[in-house]
XYZ file of C-alpha atoms in Angstrom:
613
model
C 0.000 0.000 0.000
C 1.493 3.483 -0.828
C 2.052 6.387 1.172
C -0.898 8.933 1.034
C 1.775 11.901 2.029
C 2.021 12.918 -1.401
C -0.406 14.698 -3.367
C -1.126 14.973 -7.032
C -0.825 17.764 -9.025
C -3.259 19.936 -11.445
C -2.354 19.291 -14.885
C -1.851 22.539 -16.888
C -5.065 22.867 -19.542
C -3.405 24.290 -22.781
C -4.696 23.994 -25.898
C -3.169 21.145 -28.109
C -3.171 23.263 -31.375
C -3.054 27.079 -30.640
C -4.152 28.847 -33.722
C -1.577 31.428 -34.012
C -2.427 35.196 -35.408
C -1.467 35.556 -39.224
C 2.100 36.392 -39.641
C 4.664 37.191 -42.959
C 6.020 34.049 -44.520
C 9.228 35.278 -43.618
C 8.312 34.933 -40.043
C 6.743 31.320 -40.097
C 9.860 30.078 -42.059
C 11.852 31.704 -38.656
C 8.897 29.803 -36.628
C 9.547 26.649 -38.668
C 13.647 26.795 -38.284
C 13.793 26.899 -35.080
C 11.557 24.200 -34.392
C 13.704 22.738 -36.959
C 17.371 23.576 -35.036
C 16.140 22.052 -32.018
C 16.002 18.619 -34.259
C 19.019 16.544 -34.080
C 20.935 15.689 -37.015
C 20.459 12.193 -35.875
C 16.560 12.702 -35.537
C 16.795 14.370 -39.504
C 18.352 11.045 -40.721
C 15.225 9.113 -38.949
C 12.857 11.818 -39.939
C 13.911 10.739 -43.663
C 12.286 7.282 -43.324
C 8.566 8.474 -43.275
C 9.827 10.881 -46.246
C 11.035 7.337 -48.168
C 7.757 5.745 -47.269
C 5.237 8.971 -48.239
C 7.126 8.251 -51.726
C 6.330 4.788 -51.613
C 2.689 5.276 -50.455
C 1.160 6.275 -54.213
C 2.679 4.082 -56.270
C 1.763 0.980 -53.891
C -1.367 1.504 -53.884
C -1.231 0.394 -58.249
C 1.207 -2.387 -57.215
C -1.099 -3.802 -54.409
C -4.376 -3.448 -56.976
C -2.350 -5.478 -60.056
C 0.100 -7.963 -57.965
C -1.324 -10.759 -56.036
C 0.426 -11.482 -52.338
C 2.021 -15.155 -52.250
C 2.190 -16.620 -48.821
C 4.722 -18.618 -47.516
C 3.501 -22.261 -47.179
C 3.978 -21.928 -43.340
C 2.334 -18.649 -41.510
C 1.548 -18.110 -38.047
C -1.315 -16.561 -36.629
C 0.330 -13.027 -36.872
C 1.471 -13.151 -40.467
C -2.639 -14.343 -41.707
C -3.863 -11.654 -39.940
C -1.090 -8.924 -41.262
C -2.556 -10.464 -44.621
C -5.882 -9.327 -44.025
C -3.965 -5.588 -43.913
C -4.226 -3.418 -47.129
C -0.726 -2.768 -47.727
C -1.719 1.166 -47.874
C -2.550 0.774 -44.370
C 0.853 -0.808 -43.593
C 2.828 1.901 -45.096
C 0.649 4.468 -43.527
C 1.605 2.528 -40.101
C 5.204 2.625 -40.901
C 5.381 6.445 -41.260
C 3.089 7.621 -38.326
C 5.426 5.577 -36.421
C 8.482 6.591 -37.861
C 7.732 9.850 -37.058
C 6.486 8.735 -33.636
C 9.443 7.642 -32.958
C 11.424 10.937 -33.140
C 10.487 12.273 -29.387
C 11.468 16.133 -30.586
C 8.874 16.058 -33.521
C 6.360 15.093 -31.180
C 6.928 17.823 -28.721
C 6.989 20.340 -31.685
C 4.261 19.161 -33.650
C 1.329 21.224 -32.255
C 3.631 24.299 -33.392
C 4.780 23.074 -36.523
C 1.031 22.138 -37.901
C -0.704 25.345 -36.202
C 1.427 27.057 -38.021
C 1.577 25.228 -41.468
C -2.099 25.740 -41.115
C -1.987 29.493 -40.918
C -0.253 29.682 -44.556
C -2.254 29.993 -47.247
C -1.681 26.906 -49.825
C -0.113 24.757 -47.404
C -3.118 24.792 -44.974
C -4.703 22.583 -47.503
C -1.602 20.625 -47.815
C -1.029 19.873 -44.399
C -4.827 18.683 -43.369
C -4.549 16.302 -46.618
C -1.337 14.761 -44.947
C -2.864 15.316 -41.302
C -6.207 13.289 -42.850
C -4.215 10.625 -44.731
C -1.623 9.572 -41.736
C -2.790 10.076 -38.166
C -6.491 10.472 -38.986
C -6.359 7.493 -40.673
C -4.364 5.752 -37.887
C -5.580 6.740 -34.531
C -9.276 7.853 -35.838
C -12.629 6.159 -36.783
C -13.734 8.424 -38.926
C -15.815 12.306 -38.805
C -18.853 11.015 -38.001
C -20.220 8.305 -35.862
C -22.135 6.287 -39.084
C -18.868 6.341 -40.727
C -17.647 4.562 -38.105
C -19.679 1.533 -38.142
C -17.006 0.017 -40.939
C -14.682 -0.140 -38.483
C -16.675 -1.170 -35.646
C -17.720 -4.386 -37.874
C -13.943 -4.762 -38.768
C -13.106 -4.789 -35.216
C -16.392 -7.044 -34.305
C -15.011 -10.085 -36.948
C -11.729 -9.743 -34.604
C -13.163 -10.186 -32.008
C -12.835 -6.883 -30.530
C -15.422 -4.233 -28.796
C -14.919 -0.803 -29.071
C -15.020 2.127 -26.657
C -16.581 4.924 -29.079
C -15.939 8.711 -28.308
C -16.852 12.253 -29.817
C -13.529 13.393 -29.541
C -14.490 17.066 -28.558
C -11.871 19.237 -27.131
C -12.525 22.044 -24.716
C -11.107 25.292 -25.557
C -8.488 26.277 -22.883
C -9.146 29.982 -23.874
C -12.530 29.436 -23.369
C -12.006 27.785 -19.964
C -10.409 31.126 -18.902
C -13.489 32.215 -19.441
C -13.195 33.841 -22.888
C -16.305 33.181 -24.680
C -17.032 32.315 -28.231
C -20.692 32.623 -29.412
C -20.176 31.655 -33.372
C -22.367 28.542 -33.958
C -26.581 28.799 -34.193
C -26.187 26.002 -31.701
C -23.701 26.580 -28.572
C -20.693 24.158 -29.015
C -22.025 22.301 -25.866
C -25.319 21.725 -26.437
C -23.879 20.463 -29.603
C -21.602 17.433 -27.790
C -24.005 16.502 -25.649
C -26.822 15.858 -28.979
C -23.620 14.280 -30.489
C -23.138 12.013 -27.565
C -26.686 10.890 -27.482
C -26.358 10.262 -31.053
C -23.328 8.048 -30.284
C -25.621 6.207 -28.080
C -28.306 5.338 -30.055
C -25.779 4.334 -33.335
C -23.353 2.104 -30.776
C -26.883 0.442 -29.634
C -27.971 0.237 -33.192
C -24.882 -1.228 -34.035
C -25.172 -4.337 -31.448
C -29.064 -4.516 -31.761
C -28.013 -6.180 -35.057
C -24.937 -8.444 -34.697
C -27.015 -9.818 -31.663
C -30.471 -10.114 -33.993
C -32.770 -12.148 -31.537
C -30.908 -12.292 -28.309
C -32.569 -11.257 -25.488
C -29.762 -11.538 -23.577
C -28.318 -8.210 -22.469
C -24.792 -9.242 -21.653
C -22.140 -9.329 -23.601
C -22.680 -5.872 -25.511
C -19.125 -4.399 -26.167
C -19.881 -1.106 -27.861
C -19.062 1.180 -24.764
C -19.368 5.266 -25.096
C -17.161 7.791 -23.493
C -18.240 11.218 -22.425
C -16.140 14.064 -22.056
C -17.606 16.140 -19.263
C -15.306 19.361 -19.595
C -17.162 19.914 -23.374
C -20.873 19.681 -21.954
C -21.389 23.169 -20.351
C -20.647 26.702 -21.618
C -17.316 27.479 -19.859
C -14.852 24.878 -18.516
C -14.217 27.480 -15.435
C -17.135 26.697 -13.861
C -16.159 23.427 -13.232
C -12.726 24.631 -11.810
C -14.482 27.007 -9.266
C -16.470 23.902 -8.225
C -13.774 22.042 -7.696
C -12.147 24.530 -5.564
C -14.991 25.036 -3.398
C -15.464 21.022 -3.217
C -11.744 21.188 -1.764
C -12.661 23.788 0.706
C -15.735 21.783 2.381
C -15.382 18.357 1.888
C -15.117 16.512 4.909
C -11.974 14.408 5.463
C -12.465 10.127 4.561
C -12.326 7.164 6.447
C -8.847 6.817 4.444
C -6.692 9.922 3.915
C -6.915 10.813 -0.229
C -4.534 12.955 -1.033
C -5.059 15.840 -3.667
C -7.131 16.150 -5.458
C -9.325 14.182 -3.187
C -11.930 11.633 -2.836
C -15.549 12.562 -3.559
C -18.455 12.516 -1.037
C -21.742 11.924 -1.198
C -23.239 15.586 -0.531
C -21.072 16.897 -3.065
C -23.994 17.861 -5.605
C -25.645 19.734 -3.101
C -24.542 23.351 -3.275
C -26.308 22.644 -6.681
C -29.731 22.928 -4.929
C -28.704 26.506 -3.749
C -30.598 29.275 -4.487
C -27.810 31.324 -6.466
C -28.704 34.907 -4.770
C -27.985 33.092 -1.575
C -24.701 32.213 -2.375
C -21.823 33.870 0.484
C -19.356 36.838 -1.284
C -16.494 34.128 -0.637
C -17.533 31.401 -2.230
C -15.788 30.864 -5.218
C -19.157 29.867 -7.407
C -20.580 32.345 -9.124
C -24.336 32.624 -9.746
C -23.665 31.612 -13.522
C -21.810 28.958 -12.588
C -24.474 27.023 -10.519
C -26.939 27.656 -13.803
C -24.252 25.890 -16.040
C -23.457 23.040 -13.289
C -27.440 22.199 -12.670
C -27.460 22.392 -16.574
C -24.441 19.896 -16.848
C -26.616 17.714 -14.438
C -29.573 17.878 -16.386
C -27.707 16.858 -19.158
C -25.953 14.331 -17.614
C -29.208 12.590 -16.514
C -30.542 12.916 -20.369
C -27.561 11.195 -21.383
C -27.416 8.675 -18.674
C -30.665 8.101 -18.906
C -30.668 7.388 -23.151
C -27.724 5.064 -22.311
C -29.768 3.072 -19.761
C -32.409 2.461 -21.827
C -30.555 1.397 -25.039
C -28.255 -1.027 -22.565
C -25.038 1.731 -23.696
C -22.018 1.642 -21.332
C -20.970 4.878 -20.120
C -17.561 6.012 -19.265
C -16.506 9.610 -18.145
C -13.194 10.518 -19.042
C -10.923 11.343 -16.467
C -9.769 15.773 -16.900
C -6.764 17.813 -15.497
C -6.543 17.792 -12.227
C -8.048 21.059 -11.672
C -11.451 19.815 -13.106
C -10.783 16.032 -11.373
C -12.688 17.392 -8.011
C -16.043 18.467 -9.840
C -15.670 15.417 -12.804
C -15.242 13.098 -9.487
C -18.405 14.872 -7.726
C -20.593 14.415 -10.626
C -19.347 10.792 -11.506
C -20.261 9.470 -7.867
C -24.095 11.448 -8.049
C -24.509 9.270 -11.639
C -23.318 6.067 -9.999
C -25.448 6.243 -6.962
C -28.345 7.019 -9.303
C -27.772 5.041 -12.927
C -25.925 1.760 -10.837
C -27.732 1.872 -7.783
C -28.064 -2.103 -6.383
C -31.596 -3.758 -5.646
C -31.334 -4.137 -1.255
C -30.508 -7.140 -0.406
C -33.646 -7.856 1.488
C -35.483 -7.080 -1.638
C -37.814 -9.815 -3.679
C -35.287 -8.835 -6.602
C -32.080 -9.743 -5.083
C -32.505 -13.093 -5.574
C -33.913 -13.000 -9.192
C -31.690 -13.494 -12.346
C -29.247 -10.207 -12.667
C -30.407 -9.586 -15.954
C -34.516 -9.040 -14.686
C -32.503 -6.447 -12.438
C -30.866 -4.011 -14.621
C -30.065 -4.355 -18.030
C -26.636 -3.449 -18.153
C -24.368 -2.953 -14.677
C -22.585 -1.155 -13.816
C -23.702 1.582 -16.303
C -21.811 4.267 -15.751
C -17.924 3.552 -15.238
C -14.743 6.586 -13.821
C -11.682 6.760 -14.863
C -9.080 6.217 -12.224
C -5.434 7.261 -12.441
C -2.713 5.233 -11.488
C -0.395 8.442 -11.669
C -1.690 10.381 -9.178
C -0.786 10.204 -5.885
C -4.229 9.531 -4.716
C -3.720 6.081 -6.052
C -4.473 2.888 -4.704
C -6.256 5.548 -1.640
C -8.603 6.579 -3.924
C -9.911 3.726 -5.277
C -9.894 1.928 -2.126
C -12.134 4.372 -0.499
C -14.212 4.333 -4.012
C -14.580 0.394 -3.276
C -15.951 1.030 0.224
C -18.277 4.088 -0.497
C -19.813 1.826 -3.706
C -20.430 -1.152 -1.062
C -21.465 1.278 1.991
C -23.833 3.072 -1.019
C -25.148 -0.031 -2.509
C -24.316 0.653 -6.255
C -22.187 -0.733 -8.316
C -18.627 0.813 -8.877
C -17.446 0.848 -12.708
C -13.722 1.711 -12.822
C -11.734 2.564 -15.499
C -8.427 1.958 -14.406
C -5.381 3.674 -16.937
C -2.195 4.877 -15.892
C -2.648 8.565 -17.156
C -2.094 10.799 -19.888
C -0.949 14.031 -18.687
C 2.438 13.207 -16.496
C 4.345 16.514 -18.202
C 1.719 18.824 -18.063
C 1.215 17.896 -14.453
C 4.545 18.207 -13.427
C 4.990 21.430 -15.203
C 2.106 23.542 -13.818
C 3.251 22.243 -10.224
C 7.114 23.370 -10.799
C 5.558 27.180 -11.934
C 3.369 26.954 -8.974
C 6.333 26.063 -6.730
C 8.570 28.733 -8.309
C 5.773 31.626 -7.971
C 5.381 30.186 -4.445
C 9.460 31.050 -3.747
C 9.024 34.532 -5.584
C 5.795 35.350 -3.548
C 7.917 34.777 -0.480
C 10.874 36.172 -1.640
C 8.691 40.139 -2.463
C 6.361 39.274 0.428
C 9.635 40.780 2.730
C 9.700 43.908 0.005
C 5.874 44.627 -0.046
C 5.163 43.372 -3.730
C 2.484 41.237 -4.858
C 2.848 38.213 -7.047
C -0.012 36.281 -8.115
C -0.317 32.856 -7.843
C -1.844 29.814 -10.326
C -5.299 30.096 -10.021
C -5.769 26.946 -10.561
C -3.661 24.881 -8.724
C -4.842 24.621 -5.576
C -2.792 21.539 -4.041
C -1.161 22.383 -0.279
C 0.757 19.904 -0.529
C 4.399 19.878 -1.070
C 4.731 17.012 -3.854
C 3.308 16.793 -7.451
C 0.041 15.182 -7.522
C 1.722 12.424 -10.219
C 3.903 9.573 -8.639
C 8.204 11.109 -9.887
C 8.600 7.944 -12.044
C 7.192 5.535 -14.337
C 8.269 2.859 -11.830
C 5.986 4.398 -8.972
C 2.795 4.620 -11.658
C 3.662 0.942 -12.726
C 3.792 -0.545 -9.082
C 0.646 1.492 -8.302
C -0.883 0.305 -11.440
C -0.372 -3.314 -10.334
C -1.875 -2.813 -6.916
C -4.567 -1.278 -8.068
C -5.217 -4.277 -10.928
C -4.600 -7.151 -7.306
C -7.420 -4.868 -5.342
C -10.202 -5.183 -8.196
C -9.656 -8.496 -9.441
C -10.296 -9.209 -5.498
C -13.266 -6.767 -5.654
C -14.611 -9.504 -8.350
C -13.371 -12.175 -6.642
C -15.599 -11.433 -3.733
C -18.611 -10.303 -5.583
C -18.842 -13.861 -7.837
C -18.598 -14.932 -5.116
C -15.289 -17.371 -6.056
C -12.326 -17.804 -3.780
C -9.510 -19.793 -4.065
C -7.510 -20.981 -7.991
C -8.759 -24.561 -7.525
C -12.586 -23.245 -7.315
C -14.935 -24.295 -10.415
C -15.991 -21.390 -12.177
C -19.580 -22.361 -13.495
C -22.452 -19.968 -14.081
C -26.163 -20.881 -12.830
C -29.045 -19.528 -14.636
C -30.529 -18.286 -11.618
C -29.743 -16.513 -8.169
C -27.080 -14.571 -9.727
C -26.577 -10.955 -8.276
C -25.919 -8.412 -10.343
C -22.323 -7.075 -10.951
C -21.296 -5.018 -7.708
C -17.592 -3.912 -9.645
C -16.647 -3.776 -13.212
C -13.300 -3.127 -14.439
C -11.865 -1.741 -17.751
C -8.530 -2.776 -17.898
C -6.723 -0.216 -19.750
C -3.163 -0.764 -20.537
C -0.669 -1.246 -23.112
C 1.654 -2.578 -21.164
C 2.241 -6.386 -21.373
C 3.418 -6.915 -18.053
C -0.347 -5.508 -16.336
C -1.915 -7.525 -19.095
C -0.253 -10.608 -17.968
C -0.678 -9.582 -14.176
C -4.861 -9.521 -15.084
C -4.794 -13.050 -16.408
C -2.800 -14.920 -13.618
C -4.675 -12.878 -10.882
C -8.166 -14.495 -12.477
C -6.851 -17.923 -13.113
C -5.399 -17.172 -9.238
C -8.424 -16.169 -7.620
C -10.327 -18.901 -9.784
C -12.161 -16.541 -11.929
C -10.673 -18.080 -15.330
C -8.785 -21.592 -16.103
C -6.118 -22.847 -18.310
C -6.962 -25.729 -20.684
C -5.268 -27.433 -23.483
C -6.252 -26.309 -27.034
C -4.107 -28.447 -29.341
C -0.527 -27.117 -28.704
C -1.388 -24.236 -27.133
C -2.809 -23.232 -23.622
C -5.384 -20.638 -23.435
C -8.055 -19.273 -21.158
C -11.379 -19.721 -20.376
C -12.714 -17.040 -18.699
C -16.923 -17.261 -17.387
C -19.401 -14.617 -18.557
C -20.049 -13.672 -15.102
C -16.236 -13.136 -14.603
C -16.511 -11.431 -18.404
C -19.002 -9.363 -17.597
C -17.222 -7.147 -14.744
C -13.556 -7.652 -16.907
C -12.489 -6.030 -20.234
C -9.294 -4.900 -21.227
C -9.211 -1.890 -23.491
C -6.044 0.010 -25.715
C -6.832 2.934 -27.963
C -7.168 2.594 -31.510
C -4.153 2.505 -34.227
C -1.973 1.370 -31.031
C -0.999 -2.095 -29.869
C -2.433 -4.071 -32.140
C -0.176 -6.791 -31.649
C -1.042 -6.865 -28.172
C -4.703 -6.953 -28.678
C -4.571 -9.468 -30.974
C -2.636 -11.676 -28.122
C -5.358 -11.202 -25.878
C -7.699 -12.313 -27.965
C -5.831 -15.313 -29.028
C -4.812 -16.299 -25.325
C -8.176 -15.419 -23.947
C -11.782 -17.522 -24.585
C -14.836 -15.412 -24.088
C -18.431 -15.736 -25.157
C -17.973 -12.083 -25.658
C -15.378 -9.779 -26.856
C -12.890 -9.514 -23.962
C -10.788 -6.937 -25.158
C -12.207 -3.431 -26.516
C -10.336 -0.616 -28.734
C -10.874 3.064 -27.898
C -12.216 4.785 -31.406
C -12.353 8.555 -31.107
C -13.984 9.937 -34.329
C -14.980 13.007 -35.512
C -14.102 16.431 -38.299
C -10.893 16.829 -38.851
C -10.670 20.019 -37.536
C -12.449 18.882 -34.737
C -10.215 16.252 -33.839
C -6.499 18.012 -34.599
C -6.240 18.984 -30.829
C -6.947 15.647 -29.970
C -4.226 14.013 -32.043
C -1.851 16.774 -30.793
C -3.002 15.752 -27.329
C -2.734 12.272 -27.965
C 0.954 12.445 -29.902
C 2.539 14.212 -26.474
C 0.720 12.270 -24.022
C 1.514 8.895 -25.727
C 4.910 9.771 -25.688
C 5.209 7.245 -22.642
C 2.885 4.651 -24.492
C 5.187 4.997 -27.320
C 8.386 5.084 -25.915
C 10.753 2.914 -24.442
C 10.745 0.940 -27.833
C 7.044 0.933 -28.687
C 6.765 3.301 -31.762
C 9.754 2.046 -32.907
C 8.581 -1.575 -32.628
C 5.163 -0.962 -33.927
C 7.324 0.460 -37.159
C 9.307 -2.500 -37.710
C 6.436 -4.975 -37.800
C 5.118 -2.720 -40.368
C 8.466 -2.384 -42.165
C 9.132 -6.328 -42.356
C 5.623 -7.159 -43.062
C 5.986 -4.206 -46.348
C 9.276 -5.791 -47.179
C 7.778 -9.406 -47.109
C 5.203 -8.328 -49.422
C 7.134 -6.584 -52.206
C 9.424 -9.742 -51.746
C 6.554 -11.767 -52.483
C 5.772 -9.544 -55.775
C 9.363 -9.378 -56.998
C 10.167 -13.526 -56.428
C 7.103 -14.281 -58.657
């Protein structure tokens, strides 16, 4: 168990893809140069492969259409399914990740493409190579129906997916600078969109599942991002900073930002004249949080009936308090638990509720607050009587995190430092951690070994509630008595090592066994024990680890689900500048460079194939 002495730290919210003013061509060419000096000549010579394969990308597309592919006469599971790839695809693969792979291009491309965008003739340029390499990759498509391709694609893999509107909020906006130029506000607008993502991921598995009434086993998940569902993202900072203020302490300390209570939502109830001079809500922003709520419900609500999964994203720290307050009031509400001395405990979970948990968190193994958090989460879900859905991730936002604490620390010094000669300097308003460590764990060790706890503690959670103790244990489900799911867990992780760490803990606890399928071993895991377990990576990413999953695992239902943001292109650039600096961890240590070479030496295999016939 870790030390709760250390707090976590508020990330800092700035815009993935600034749109810069206009400026001379003379001065983007200075912009682009030194972006460019700060490039190793090393990094230029790898930089040169994705130029080689952008050359190779046209013309392949005419030898893939007129060349058939021989096999060898010997292929292993990995090689058919790499056959199943359009070579396009593959060569797209190899220079996203060649470019991946060169850490200073990823740091610098939010710059470098905000302001290739800003010159006329290569704005148009630059969105047809944006569309045609990471769109491609790590997006489903602009809209959610033109989606559904690759939701069936994934579906014959045997693969769920986790769809999501991949909506940005506006930093600028969050600051509380307001932009009024759609018919429709831009929020109102995500949360239609969302509902709209409901009904086509219910659509979607309302027909692969044609006359089943069976409401298990429905992998087509949806996220919701909570930050782009009201007006201003400030609001939700000021409510988290008054949640900080008068919370009361937990059973278990939580260290920053904090554990959520029950009685959170209840300022929300206030009459807005009556609110004190100190308080740090604002009449407008209780009419945008009841608003949120409202919304919340509709969506919640549209999900419950069409048997959708929900899960909130987790947000910078600085919105975590308020995303966390809201998140516990929809669990107590959309995966609230028949009592146990009610006539439905004891009928058949699926007479219950259709889908449980509904609504799932996203918990950070990062943070400090971690395992604290979610153990308190575990206890408040029991001592509540709902069900607790967690998302459990490592976290995305490590640099930003760390650098909004250091300038918080260093304006901290200065404001001591002038305090003695009578100046005044102000402070982040929005970090508001008194605690004297970053809110993320220092190293990737620390998130790792948290990680893992975190991963023994729930597969325990689901040990107890199916009620299975003990690796020796049958694991057989009856067709009556069952209770509904009390925990359910999205696993999600690209990191082998957690992976494996999931599948001995259930064959441990006796939630899954190992049998004999030819040569191989794989295993079986129950659709009880399937029903509160799913592992998820994000799409374009770890393929190759997916694809093990599925082929070690045995599931009436898809056990493993991808993450598919989708949406305009212009909608989603922020997000894939996001994504690109906070995957850097994902794709470092080796990753990017390894997800290139399986798509160099399957290319090379292929045009070996052409040339020897």
């Amino acid at each position: 168990m870790f030390s709760t002495r250390s707090s976590c730290l508020r990330f800092a919210a700035s815009k993935s893809f600034p749109y810069l003013p206009h400026r001379s061509c003379l001065i983007h060419r200075r912009s682009l140069s030194a972006v460019a000096s700060r490039i190793s000549s090393r990094q230029r010579v790898r930089l040169g492969r994705f130029a080689i394969a952008g050359t190779i990308l046209g013309g392949s597309i005419l030898v893939a259409s007129t060349h058939p592919i021989h096999a060898d006469a010997e292929r292993d599971d990995e090689e058919l399914r790499n056959d199943q790839i359009p070579l396009t695809e593959l060569i797209r693969a190899y220079t996203v990740y060649s470019m991946c792979s060169i850490p200073s291009l990823v740091d610098y491309s939010p710059k470098i493409l905000s302001t290739l965008l800003t010159i006329p003739g290569l704005s148009l340029i630059t969105e047809k190579f944006v569309r045609y390499t990471f769109f491609n990759q790590f997006v489903g498509g602009d809209t959610a129906l033109e989606v559904l391709p690759v939701l069936r694609r994934l579906r014959s893999e045997d693969k769920g997916t986790l769809f999501a509107y991949s909506v940005e909020v506006d930093e600028n906006e969050a600051a509380g600078s307001k932009s009024s130029n759609h018919a429709q506000p831009a929020y109102k607008q995500a949360v239609n969109e969302m509902i709209r993502c409901i009904e086509v991921a219910a659509d979607f598995e309302d027909q692969i599942r044609l006359g089943q009434k069976s409401s298990n086993g429905r992998r087509t998940w949806v996220a919701v991002k909570m930050t782009a569902l009201l007006p201003d993202a400030q609001s939700l900072i000021n409510f988290s900073k008054y949640l900080l203020q008068v919370r009361a302490p937990t059973e278990i300390p939580v260290c920053y930002p904090g554990c959520p209570r029950s009685d959170d939502c209840d300022v929300l109830e206030m009459d807005p004249v009556k609110l004190p001079e100190t308080c740090s809500l604002t009449a407008e922003d209780l009419n945008s949080l009841k608003e949120l709520k409202e919304d919340l419900y509709r969506i919640c609500q549209r999900a419950k009936e069409r048997g959708v999964k929900l899960i909130i994203d987790a947000e910078y720290t600085w919105y975590q308090p308020a995303v966390d307050a809201f998140q516990l009031d929809l669990m107590r509400k959309f995966n609230s638990l028949p009592k146990k001395n009610s006539r439905l405990f004891s009928q058949h979970a699926e007479d219950i509720n259709p889908v449980q948990p509904l609504i799932y968190g996203t918990f950070q193994a990062y943070l400090r607050r971690m395992p604290e958090y979610l153990e308190q989460s575990l206890i408040d879900a029991k001592a509540g009587n709902y069900a607790l859905g967690v998302k459990l991730v490592r976290g995305a936002y490590h640099v930003q995190e760390n650098a909004v604490y250091e300038k918080h620390f260093e304006a901290q010094k200065k404001a001591g430092e002038a305090s003695g000669k009578g100046k005044m300097v102000t402070l982040s308003k929005n970090y508001f951690s008194e605690e004297p460590n970053p809110p993320v764990w220092s190293t990737k060790a620390e998130t790792d070994l948290c990680y893992n706890t975190c991963v023994k503690m729930l597969i325990g959670s689901v040990a107890q509630d199916v009620g299975v103790v003990g690796k020796d244990r049958n694991v057989k489900s009856s067709s009556s008595g069952v209770r509904p799911p009390h925990v359910g867990i999205l696993f999600g992780t690209h990191n082998s090592a957690s992976c494996d760490l999931v599948l001995d803990s259930l064959v441990k606890y006796g939630l899954a066994k190992v049998e004999s399928e030819g040569e191989k071993s794989v295993i079986h895991i129950d659709n009880e024990v399937a029903e509160r377990v799913t592992f998820g990576q994000l799409y374009g990413m770890s393929d190759s680890l997916s694809d093990s999953l599925v082929k070690r695992t045995r599931t009436e239902a898809p056990f493993v689900i991808k993450y598919v943001p989708y949406g305009a292109l212009s909608e989603v650039l922020p997000y894939l500048g996001r994504r690109a600096i906070e995957n850097k961890s994902v794709l470092g240590n080796g990753v990017a460079e390894e997800e290139r070479r399986r798509a160099g030496s399957e290319i090379v295999r292929r045009f070996y194939g052409i040339f020897r016939s």
